[in-house]
PDB file of N, CA and C in Angstrom:
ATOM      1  N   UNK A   1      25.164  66.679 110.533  1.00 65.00           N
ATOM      2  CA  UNK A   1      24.181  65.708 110.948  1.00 65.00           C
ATOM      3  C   UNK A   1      24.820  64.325 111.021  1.00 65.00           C
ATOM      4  N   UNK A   2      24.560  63.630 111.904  1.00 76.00           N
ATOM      5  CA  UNK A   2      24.647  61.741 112.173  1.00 76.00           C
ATOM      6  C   UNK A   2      23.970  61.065 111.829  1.00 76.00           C
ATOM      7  N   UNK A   3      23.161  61.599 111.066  1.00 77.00           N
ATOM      8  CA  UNK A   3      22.145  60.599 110.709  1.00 77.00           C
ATOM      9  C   UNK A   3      20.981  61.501 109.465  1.00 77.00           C
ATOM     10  N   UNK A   4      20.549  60.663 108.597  1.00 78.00           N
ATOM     11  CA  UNK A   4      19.636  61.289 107.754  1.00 78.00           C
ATOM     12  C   UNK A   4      18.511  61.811 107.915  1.00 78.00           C
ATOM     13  N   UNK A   5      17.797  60.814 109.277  1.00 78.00           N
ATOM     14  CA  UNK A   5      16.474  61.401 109.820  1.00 78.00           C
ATOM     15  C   UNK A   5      16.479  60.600 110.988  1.00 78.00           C
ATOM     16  N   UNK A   6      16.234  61.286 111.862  1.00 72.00           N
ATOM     17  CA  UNK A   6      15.853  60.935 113.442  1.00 72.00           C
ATOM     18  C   UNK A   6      15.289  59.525 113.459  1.00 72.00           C
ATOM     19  N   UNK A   7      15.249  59.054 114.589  1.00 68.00           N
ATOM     20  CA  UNK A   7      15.022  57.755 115.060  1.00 68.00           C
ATOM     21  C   UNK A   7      13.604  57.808 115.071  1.00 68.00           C
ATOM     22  N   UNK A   8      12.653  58.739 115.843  1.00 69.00           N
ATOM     23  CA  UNK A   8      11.974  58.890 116.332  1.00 69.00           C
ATOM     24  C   UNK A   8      10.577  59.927 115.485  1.00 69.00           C
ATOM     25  N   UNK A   9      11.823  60.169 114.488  1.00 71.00           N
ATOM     26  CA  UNK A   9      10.530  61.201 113.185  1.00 71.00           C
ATOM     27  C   UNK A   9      10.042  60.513 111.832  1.00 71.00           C
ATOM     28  N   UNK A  10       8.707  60.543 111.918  1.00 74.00           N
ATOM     29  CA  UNK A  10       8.222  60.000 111.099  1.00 74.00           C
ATOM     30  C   UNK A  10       7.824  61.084 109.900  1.00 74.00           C
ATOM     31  N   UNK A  11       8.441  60.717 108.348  1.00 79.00           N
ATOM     32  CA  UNK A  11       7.967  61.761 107.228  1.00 79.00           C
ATOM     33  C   UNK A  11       6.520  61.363 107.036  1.00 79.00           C
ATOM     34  N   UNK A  12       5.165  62.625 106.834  1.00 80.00           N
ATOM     35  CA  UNK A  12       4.474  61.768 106.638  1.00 80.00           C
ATOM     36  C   UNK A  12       3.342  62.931 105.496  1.00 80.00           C
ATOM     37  N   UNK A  13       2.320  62.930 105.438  1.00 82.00           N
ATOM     38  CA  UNK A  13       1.824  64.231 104.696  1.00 82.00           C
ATOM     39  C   UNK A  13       1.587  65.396 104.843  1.00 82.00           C
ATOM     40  N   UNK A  14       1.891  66.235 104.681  1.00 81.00           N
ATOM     41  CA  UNK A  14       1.298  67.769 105.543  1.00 81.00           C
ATOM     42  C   UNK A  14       0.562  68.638 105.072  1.00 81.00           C
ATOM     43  N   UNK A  15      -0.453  68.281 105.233  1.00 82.00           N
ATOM     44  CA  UNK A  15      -1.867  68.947 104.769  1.00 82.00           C
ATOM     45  C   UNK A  15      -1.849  70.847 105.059  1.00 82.00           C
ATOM     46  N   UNK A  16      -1.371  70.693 106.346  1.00 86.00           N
ATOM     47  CA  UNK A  16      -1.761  72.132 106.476  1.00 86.00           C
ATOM     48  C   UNK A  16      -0.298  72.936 106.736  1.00 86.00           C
ATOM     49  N   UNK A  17       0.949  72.651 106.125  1.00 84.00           N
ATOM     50  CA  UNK A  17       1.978  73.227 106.345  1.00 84.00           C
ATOM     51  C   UNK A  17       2.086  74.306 105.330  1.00 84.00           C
ATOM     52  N   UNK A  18       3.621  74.816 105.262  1.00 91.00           N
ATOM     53  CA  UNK A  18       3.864  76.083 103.972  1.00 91.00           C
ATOM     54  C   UNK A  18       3.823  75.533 102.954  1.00 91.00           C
ATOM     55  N   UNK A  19       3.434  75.665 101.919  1.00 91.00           N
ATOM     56  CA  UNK A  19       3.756  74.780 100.388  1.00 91.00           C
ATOM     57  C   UNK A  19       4.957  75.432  99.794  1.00 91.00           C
ATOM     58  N   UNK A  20       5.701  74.932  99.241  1.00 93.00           N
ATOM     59  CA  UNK A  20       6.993  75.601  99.028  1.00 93.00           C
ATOM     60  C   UNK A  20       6.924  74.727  97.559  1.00 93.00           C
ATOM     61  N   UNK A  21       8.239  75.534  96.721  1.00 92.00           N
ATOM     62  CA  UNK A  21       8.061  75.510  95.554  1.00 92.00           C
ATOM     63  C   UNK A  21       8.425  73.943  94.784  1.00 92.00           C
ATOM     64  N   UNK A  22       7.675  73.442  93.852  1.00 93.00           N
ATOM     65  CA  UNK A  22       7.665  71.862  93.676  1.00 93.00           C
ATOM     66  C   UNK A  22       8.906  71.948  92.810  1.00 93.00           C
ATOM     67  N   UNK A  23       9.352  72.696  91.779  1.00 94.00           N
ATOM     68  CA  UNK A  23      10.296  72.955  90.657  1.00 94.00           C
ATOM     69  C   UNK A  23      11.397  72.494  91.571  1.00 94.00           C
ATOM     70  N   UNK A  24      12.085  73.362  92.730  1.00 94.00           N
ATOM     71  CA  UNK A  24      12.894  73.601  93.856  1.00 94.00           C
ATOM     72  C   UNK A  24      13.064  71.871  94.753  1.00 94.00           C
ATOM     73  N   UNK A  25      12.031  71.887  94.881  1.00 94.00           N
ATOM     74  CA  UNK A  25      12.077  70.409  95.064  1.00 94.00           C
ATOM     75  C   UNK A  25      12.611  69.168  94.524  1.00 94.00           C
ATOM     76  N   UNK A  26      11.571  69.011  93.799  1.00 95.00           N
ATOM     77  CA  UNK A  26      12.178  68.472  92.329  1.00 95.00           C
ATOM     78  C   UNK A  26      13.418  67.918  92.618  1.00 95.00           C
ATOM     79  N   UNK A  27      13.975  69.380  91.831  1.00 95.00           N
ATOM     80  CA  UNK A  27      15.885  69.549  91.623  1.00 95.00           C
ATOM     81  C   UNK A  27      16.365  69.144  92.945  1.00 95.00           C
ATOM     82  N   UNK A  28      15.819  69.366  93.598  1.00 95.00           N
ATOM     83  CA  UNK A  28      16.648  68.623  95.108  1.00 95.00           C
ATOM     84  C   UNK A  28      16.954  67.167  95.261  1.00 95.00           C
ATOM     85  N   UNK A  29      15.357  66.526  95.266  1.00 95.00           N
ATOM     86  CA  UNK A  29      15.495  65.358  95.137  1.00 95.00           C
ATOM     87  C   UNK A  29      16.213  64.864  94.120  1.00 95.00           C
ATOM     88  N   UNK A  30      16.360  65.224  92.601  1.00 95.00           N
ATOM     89  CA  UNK A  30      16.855  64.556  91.554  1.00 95.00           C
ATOM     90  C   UNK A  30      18.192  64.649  92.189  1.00 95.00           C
ATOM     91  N   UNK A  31      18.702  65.377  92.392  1.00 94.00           N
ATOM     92  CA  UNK A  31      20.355  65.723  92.743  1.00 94.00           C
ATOM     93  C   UNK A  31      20.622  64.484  93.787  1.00 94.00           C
ATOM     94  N   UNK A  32      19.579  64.288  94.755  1.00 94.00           N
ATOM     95  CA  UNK A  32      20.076  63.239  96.009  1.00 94.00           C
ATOM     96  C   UNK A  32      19.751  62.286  95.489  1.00 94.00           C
ATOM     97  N   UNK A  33      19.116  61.652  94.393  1.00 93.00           N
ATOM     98  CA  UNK A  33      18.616  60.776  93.627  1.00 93.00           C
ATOM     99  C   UNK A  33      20.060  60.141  92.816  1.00 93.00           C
ATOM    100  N   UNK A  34      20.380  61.033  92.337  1.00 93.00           N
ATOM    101  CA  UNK A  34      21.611  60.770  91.276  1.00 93.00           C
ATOM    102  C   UNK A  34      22.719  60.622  91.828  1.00 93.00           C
ATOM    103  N   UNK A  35      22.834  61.106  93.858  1.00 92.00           N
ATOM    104  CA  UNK A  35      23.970  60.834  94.613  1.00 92.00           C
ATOM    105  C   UNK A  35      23.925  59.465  95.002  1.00 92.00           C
ATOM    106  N   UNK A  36      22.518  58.785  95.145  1.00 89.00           N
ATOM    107  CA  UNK A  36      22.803  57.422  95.940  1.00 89.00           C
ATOM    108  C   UNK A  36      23.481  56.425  94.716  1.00 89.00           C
ATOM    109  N   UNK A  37      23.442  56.800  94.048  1.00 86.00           N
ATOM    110  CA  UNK A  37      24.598  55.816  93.089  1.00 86.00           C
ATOM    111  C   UNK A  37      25.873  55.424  93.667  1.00 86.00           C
ATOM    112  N   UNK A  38      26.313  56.106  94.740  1.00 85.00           N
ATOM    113  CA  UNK A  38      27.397  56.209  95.359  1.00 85.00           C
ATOM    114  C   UNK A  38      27.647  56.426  96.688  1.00 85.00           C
ATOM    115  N   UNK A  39      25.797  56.578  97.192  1.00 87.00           N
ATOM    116  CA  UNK A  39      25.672  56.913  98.608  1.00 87.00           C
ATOM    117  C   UNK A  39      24.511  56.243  99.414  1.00 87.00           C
ATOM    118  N   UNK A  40      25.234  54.802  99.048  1.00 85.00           N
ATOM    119  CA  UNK A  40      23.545  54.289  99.479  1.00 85.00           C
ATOM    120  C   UNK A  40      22.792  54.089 100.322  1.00 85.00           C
ATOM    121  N   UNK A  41      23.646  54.862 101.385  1.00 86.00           N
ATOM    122  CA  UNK A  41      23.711  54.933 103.226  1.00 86.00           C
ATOM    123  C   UNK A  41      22.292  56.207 102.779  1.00 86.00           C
ATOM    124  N   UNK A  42      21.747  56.738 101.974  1.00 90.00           N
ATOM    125  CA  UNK A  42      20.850  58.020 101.680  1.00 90.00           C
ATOM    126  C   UNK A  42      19.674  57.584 101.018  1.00 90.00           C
ATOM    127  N   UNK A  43      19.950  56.464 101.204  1.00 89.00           N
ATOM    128  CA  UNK A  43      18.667  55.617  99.901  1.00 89.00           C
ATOM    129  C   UNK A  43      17.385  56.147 100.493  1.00 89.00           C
ATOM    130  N   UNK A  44      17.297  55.421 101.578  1.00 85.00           N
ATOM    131  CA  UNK A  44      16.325  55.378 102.128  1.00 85.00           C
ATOM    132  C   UNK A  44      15.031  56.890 102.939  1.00 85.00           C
ATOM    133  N   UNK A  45      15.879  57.326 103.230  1.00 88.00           N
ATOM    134  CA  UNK A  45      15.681  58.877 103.081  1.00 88.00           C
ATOM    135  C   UNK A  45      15.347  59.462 102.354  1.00 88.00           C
ATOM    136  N   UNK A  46      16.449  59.570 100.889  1.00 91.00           N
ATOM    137  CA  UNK A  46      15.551  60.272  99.676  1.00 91.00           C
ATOM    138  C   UNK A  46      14.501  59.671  99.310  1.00 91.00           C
ATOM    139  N   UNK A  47      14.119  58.653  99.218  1.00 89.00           N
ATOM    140  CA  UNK A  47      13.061  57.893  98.433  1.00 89.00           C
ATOM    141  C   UNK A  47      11.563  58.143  99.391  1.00 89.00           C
ATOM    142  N   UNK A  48      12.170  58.106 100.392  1.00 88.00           N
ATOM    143  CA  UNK A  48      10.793  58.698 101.442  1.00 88.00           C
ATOM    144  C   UNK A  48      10.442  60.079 101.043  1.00 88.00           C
ATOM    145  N   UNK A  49      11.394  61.060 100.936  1.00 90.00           N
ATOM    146  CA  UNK A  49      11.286  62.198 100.378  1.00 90.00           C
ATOM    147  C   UNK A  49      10.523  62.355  98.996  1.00 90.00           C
ATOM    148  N   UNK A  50      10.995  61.755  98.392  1.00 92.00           N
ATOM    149  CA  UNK A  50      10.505  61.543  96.666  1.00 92.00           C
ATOM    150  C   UNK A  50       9.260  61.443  96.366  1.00 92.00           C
ATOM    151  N   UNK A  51       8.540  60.962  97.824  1.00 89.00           N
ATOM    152  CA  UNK A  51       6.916  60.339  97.696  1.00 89.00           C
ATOM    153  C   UNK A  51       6.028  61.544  97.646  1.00 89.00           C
ATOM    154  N   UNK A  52       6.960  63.330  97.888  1.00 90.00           N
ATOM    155  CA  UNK A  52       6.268  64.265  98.186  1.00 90.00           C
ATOM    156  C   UNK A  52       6.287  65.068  97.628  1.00 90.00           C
ATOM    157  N   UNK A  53       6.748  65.119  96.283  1.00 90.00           N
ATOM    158  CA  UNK A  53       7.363  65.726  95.544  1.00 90.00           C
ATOM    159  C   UNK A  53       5.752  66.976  94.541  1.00 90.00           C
ATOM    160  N   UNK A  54       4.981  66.021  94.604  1.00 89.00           N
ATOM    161  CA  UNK A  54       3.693  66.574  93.829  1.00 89.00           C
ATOM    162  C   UNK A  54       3.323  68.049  94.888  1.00 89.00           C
ATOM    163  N   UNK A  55       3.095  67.598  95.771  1.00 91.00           N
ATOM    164  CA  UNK A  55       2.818  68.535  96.479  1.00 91.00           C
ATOM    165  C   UNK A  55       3.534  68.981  98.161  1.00 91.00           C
ATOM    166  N   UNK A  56       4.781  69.265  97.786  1.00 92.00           N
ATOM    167  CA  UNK A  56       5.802  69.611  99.010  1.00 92.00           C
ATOM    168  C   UNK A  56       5.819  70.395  99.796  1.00 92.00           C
ATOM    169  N   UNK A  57       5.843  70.145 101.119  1.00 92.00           N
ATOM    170  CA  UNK A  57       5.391  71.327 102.130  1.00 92.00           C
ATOM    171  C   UNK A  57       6.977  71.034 102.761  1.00 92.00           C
ATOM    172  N   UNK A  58       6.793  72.430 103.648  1.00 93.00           N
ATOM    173  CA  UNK A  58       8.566  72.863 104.237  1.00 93.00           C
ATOM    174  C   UNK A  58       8.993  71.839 105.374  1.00 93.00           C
ATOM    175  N   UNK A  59       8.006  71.473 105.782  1.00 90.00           N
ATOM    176  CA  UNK A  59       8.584  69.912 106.941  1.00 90.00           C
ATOM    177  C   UNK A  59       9.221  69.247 105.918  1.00 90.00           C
ATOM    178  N   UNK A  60       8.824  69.034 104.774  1.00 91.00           N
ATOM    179  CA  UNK A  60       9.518  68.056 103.707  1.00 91.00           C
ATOM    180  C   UNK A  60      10.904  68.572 103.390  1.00 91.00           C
ATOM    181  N   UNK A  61      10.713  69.409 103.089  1.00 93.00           N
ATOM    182  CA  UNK A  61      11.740  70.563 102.485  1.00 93.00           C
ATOM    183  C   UNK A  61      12.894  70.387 104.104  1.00 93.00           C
ATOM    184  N   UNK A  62      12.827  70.417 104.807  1.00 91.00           N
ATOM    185  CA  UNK A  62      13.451  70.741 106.042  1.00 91.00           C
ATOM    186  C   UNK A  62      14.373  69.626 106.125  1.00 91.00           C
ATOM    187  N   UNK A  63      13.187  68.369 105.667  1.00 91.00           N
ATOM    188  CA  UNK A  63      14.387  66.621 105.593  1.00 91.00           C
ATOM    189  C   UNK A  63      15.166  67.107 104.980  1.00 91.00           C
ATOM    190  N   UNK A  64      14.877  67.124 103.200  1.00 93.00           N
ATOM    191  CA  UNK A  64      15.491  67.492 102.831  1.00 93.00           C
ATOM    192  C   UNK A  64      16.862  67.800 102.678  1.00 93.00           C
ATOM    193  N   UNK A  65      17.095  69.477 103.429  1.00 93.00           N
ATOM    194  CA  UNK A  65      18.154  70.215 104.093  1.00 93.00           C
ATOM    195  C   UNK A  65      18.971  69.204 104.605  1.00 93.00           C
ATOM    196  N   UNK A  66      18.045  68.458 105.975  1.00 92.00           N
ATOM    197  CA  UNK A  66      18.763  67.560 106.854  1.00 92.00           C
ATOM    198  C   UNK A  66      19.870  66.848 105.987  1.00 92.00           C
ATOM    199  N   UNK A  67      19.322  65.714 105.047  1.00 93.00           N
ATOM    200  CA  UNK A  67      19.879  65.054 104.104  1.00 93.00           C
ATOM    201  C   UNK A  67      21.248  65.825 103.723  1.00 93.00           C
ATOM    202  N   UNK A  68      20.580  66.696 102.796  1.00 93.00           N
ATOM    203  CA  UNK A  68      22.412  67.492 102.203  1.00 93.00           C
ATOM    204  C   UNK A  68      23.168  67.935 103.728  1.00 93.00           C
ATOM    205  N   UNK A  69      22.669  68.368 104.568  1.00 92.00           N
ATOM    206  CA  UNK A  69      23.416  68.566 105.420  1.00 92.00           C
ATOM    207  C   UNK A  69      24.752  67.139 106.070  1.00 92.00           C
ATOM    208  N   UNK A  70      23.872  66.188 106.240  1.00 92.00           N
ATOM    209  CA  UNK A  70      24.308  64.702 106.424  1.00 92.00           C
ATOM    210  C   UNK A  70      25.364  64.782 105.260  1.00 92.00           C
ATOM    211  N   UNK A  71      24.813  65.124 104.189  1.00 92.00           N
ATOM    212  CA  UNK A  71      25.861  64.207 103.152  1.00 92.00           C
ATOM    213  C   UNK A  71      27.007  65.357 102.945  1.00 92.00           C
ATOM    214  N   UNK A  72      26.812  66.649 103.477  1.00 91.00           N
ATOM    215  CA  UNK A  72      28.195  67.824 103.573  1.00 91.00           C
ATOM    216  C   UNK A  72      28.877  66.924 104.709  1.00 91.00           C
ATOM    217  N   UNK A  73      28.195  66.585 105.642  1.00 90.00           N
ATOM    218  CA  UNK A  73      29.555  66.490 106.731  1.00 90.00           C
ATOM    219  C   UNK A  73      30.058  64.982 106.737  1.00 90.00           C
ATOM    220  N   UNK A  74      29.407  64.177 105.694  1.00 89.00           N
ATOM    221  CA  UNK A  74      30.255  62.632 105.269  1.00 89.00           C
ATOM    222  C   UNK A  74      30.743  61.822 103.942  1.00 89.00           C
ATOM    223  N   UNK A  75      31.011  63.426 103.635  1.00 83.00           N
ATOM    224  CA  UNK A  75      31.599  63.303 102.013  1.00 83.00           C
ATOM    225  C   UNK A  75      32.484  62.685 102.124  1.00 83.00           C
ATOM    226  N   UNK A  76      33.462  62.135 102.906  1.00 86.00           N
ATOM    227  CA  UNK A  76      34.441  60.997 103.035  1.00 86.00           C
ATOM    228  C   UNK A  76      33.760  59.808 102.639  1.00 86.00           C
ATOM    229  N   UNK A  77      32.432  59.293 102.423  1.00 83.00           N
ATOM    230  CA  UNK A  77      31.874  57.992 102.799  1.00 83.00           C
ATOM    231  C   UNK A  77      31.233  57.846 101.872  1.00 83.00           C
ATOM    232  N   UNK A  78      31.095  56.705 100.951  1.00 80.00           N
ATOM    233  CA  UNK A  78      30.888  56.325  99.807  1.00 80.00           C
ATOM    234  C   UNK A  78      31.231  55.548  99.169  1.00 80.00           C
ATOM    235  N   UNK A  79      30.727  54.848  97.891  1.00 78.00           N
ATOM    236  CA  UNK A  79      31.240  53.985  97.198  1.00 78.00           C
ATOM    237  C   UNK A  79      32.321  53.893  95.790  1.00 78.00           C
ATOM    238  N   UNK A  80      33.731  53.519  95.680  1.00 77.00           N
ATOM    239  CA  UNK A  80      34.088  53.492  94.607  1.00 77.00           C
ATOM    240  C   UNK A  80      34.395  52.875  93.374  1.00 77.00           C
ATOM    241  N   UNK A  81      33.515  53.347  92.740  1.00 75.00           N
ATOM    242  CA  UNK A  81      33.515  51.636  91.344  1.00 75.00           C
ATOM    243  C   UNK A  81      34.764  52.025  90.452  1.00 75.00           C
ATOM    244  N   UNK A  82      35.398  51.064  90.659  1.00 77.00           N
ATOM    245  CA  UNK A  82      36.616  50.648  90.351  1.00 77.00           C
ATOM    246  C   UNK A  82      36.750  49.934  88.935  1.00 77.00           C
ATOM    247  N   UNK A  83      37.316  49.659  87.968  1.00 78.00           N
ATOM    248  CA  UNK A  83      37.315  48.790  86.618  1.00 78.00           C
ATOM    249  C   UNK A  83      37.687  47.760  87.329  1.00 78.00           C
ATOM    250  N   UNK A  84      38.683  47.745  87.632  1.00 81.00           N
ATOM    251  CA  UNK A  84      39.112  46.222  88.657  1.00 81.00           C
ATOM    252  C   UNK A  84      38.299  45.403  89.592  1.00 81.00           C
ATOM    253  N   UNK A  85      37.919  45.944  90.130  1.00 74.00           N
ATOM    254  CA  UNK A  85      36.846  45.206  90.928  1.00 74.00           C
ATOM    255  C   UNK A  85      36.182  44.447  90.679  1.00 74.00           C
ATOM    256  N   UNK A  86      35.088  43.886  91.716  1.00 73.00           N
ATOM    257  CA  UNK A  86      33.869  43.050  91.380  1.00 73.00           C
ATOM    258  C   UNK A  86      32.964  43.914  91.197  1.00 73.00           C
ATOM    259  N   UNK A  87      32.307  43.682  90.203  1.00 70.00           N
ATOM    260  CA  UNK A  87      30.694  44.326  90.005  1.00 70.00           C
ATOM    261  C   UNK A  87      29.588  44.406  91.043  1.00 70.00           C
ATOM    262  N   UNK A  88      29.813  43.119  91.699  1.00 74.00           N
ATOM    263  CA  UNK A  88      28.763  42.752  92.103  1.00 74.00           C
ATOM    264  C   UNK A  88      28.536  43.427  93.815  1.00 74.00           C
ATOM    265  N   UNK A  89      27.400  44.168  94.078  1.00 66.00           N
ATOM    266  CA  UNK A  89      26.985  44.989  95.469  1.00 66.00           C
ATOM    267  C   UNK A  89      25.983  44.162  96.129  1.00 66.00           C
ATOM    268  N   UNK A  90      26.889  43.574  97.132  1.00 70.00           N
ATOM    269  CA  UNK A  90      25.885  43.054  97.904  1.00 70.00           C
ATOM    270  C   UNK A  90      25.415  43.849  99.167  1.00 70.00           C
ATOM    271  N   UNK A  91      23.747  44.262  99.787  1.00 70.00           N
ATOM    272  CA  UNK A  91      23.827  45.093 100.750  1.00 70.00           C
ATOM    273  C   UNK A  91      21.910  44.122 101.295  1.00 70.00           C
ATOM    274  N   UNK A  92      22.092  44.638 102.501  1.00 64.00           N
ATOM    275  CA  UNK A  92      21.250  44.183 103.432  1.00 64.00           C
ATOM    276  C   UNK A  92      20.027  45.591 104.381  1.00 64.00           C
ATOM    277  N   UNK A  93      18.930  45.432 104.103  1.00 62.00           N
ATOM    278  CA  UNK A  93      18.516  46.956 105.011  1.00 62.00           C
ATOM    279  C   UNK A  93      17.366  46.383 105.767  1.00 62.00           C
ATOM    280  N   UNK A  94      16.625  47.084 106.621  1.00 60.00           N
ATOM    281  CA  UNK A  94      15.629  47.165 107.641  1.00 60.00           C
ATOM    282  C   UNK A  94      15.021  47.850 107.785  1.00 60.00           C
ATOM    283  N   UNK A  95      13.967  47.975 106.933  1.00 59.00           N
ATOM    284  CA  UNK A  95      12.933  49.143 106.957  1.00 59.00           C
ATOM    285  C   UNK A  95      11.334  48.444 107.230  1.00 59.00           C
ATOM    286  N   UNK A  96      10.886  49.246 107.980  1.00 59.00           N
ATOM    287  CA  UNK A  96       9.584  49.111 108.500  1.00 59.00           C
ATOM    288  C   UNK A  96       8.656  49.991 107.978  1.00 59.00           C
ATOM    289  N   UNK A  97       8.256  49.384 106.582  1.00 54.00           N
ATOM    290  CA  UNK A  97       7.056  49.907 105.573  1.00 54.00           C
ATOM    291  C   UNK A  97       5.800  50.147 106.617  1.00 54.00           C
ATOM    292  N   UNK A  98       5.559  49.165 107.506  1.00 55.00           N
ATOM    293  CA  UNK A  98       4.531  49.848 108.140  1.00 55.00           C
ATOM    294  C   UNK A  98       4.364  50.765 109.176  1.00 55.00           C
ATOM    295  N   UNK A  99       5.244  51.045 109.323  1.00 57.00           N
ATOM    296  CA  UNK A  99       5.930  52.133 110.187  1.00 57.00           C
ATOM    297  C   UNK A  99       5.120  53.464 109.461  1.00 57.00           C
ATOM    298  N   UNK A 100       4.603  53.277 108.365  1.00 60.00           N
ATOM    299  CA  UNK A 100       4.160  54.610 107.522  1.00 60.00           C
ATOM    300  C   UNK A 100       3.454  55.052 108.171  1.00 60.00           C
ATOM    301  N   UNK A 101       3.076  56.185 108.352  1.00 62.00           N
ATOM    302  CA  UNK A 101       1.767  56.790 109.121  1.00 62.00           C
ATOM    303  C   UNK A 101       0.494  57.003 108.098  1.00 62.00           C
ATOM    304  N   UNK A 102       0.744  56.990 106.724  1.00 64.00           N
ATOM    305  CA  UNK A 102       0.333  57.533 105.495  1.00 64.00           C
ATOM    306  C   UNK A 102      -0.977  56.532 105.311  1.00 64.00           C
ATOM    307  N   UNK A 103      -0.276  55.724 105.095  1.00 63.00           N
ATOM    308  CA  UNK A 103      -1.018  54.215 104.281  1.00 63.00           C
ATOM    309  C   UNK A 103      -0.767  52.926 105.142  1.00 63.00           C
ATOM    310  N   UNK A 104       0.211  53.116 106.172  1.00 57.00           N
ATOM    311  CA  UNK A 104       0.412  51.625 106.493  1.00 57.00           C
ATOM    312  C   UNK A 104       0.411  50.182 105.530  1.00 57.00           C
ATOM    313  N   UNK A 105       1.173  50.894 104.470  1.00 59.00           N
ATOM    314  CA  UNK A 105       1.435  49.508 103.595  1.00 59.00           C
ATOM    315  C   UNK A 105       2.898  48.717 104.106  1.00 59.00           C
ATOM    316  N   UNK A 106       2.978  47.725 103.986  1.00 54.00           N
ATOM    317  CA  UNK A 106       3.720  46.815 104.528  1.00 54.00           C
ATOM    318  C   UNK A 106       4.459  45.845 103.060  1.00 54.00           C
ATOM    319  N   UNK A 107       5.195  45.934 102.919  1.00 50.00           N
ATOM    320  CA  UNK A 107       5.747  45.719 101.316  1.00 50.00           C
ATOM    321  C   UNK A 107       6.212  44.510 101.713  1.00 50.00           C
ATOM    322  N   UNK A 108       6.024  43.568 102.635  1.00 50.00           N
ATOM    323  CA  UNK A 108       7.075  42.467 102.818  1.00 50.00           C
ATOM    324  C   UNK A 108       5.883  41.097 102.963  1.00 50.00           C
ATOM    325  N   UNK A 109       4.158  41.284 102.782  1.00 50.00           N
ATOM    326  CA  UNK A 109       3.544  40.286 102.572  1.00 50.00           C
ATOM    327  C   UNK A 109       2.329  40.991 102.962  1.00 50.00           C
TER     328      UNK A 109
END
């Protein structure tokens, strides 16, 4: 994959999809959870993911996949914290909270 989630796909609730197992889930997300420490190009993705965790249907599950799939084919790419280095991470993003289909909350005012 080139990308974590399509340009054009919106994650959003799925009332009437497969319900697939939350345990399974879970462990998924925690795992991509505990990768963006080092992958923060995935932030944004998992955390959209994360919002579904109570009750996860297989469109969810499918990002998901997408995600690890993304992060199998750019395991070159990442961050390395170094003792030497600077501590300090500076980073910049662009996300359109109201872009949600869910709630249309808008986190920026």
């Amino acid at each position: 994959m080139k990308t974590t989630l399509g340009s054009s796909q919106k994650v959003c609730k799925d009332n009437v999809g497969e319900n697939v197992d939350p345990p399974l889930y879970r462990s998924m997300i925690g795992s991509l959870l505990y990768l963006t420490a080092s992958r923060p190009d995935i932030m944004f993705s998992v955390c959209v993911c994360a919002h579904f965790q109570a009750f996860p249907k297989m469109s969810h599950l499918n990002i998901v996949k997408r995600i690890i799939r993304y992060v199998a084919g750019t395991y070159e790419l990442g961050i390395w914290y170094s003792k030497d280095t600077n501590p300090n991470l500076i980073g910049f993003y662009d996300s359109c909270w109201a872009g949600d289909v869910d709630d249309r909350n808008n986190t920026s005012g």
